mmCIF file of C-alpha atoms in Angstrom:
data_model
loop_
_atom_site.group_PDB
_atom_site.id
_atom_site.type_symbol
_atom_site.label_atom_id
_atom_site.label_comp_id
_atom_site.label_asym_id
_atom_site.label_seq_id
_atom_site.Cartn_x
_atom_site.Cartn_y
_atom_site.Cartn_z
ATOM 1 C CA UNK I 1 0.000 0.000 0.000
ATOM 2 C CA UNK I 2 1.089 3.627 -0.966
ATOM 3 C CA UNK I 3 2.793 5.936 1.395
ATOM 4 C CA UNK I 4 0.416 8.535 2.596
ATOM 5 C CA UNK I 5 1.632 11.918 1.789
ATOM 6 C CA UNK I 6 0.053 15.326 2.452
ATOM 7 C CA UNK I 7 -2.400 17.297 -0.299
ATOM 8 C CA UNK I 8 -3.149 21.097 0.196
ATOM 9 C CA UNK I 9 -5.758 22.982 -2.524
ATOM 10 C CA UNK I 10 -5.422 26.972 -1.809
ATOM 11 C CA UNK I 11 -7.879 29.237 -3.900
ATOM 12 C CA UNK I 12 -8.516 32.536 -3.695
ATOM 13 C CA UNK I 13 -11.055 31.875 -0.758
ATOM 14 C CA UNK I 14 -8.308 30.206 1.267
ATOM 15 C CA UNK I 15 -7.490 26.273 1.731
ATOM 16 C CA UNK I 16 -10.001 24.531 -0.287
ATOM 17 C CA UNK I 17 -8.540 21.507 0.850
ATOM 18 C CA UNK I 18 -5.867 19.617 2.741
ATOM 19 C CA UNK I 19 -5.310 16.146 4.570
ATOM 20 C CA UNK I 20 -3.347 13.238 4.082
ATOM 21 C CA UNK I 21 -3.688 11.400 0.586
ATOM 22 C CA UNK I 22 -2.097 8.244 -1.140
ATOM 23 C CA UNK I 23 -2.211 9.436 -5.119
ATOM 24 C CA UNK I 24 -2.908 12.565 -6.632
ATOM 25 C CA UNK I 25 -3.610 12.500 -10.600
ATOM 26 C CA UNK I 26 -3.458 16.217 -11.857
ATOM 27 C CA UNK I 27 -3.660 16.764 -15.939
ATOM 28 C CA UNK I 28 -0.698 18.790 -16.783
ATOM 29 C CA UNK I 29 -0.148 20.265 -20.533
ATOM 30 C CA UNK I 30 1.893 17.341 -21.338
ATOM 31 C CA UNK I 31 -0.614 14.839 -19.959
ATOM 32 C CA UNK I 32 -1.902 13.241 -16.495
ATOM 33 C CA UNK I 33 0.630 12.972 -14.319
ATOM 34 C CA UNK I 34 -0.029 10.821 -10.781
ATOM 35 C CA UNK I 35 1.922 11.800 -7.663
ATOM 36 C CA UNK I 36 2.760 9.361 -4.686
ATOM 37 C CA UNK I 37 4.428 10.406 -1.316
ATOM 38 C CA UNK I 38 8.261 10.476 -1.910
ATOM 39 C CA UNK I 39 7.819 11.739 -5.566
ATOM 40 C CA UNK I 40 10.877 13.688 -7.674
ATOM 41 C CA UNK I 41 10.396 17.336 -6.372
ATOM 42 C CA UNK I 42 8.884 19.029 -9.549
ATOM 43 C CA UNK I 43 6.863 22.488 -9.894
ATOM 44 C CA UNK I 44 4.233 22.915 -12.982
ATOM 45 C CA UNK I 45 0.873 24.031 -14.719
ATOM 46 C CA UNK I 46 -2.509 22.196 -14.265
ATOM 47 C CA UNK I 47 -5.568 22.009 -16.749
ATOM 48 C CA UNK I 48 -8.953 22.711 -16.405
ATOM 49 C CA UNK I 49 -10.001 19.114 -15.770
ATOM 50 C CA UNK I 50 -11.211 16.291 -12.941
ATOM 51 C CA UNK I 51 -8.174 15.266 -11.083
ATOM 52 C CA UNK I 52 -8.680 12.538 -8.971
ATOM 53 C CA UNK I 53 -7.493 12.055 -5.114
ATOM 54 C CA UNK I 54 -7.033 8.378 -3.459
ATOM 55 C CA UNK I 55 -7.377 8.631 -0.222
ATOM 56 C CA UNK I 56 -6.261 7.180 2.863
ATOM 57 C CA UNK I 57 -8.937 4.272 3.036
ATOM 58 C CA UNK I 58 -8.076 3.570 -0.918
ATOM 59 C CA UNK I 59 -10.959 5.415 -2.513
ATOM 60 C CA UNK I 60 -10.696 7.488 -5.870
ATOM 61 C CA UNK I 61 -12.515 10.699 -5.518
ATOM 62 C CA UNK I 62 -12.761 12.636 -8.259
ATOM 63 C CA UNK I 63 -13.035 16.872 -8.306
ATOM 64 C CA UNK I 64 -13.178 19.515 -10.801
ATOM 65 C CA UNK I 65 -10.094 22.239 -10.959
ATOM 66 C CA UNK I 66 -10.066 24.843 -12.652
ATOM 67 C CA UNK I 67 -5.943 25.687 -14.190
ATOM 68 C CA UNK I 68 -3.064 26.532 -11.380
ATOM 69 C CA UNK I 69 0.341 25.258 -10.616
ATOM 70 C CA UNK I 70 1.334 22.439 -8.914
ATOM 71 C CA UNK I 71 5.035 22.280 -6.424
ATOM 72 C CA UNK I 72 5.486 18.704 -5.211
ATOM 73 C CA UNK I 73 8.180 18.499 -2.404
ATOM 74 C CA UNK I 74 8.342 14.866 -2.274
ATOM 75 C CA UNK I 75 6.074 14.839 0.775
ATOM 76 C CA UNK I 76 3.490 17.495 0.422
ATOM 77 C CA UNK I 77 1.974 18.417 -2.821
ATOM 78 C CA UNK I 78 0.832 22.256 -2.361
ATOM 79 C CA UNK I 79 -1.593 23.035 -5.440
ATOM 80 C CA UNK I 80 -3.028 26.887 -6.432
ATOM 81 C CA UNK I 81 -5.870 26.977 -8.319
ATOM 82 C CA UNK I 82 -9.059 29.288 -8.669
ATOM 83 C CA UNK I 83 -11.449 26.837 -8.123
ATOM 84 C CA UNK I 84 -11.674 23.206 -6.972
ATOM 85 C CA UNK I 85 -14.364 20.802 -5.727
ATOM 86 C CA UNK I 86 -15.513 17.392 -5.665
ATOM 87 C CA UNK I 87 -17.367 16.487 -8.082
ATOM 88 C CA UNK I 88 -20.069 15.204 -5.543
ATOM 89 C CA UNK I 89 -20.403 18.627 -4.072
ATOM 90 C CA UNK I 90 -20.794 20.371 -7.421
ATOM 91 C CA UNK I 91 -24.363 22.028 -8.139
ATOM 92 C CA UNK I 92 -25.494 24.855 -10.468
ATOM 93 C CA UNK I 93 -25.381 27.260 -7.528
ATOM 94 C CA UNK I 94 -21.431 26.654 -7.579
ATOM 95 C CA UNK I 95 -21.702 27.719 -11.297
ATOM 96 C CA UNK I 96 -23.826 31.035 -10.610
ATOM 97 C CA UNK I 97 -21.328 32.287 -7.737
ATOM 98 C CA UNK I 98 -18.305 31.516 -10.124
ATOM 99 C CA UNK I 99 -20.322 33.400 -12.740
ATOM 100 C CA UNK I 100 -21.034 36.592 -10.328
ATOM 101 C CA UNK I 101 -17.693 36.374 -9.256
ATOM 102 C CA UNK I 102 -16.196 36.554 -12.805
ATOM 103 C CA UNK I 103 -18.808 39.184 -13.882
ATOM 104 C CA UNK I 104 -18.387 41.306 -10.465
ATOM 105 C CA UNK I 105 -14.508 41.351 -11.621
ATOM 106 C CA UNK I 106 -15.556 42.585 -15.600
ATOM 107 C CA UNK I 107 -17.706 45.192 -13.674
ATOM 108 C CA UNK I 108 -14.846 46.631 -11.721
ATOM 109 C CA UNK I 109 -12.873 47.447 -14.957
ATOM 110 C CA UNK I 110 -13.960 49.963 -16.965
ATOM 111 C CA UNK I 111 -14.249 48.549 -20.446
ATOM 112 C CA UNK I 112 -15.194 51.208 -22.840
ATOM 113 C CA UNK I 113 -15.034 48.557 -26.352
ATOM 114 C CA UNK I 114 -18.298 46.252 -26.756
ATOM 115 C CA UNK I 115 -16.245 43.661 -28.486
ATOM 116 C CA UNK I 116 -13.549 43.249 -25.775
ATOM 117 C CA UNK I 117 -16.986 43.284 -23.198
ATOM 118 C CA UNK I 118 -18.147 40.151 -25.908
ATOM 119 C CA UNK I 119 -15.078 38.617 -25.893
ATOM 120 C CA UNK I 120 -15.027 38.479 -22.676
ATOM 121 C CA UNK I 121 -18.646 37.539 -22.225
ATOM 122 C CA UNK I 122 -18.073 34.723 -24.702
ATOM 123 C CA UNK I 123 -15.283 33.106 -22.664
ATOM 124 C CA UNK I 124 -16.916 32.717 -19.044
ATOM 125 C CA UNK I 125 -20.133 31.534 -21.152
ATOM 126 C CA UNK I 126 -17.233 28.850 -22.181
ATOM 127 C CA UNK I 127 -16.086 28.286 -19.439
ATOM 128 C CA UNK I 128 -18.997 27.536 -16.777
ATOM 129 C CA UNK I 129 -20.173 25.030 -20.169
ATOM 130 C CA UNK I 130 -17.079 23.217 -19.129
ATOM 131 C CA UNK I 131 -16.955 23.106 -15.620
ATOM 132 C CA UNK I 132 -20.987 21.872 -16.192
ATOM 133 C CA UNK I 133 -19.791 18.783 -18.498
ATOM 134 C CA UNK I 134 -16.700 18.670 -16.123
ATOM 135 C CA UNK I 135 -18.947 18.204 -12.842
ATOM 136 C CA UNK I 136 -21.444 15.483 -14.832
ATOM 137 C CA UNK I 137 -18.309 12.938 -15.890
#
């Protein structure tokens, strides 16, 4: 049986997550890449994707995350991302605060050309559609 190893998920809210894990499988631009305790030190860029945690009792518990970075230590994996949650937990209300978070943020800037305000409308339209398929794998 693996070695357990230590997992913590900060977002902008704070630690999403953390606690003692056996496997960590994070989709990097080059692929999935699965992290045990005692692991080659490495830093790097996550996906938008469902990573998937084994925990302690063996289980493989998949979440949604949105893109971040990654720094594995060999015994603590410390992972930054602006969202994250299981995919168990995951309801439409998730995808309206996400929504009025990202439009609060447009709101705040003072955009003065209608096709940078589309473009920019366009892409979280994109990407709550993914996070919904995402959260229904």
């Amino acid at each position: 049986m693996p070695k357990p190893f230590k997992l913590k998920i900060n977002t902008p809210d704070g630690t999403s997550y953390e606690d003692e894990i056996l496997q960590i499988e994070l989709k990097t631009p080059n692929g999935v890449v699965g992290f045990l305790a005692d692991h080659q030190p490495s830093i790097g860029a996550i996906m938008p994707s469902i990573c998937y945690i084994k925990d302690q009792n063996g289980n493989r518990v998949p979440a949604v995350i949105n893109s971040g970075i990654y720094k594995m230590d060999g015994n603590q994996i410390n992972v930054i991302t602006d969202f994250f949650d299981f995919t168990d937990k995951i309801n439409q209300s998730v995808f309206e605060i996400r929504r009025r978070k990202i439009e609060n943020a447009i709101n705040k800037q003072d955009i003065k050309n209608i096709k940078t305000y589309k473009d920019i409308q366009r892409k979280l339209e994109n990407e709550i559609n993914q996070l919904s398929k995402l959260s229904k794998k």
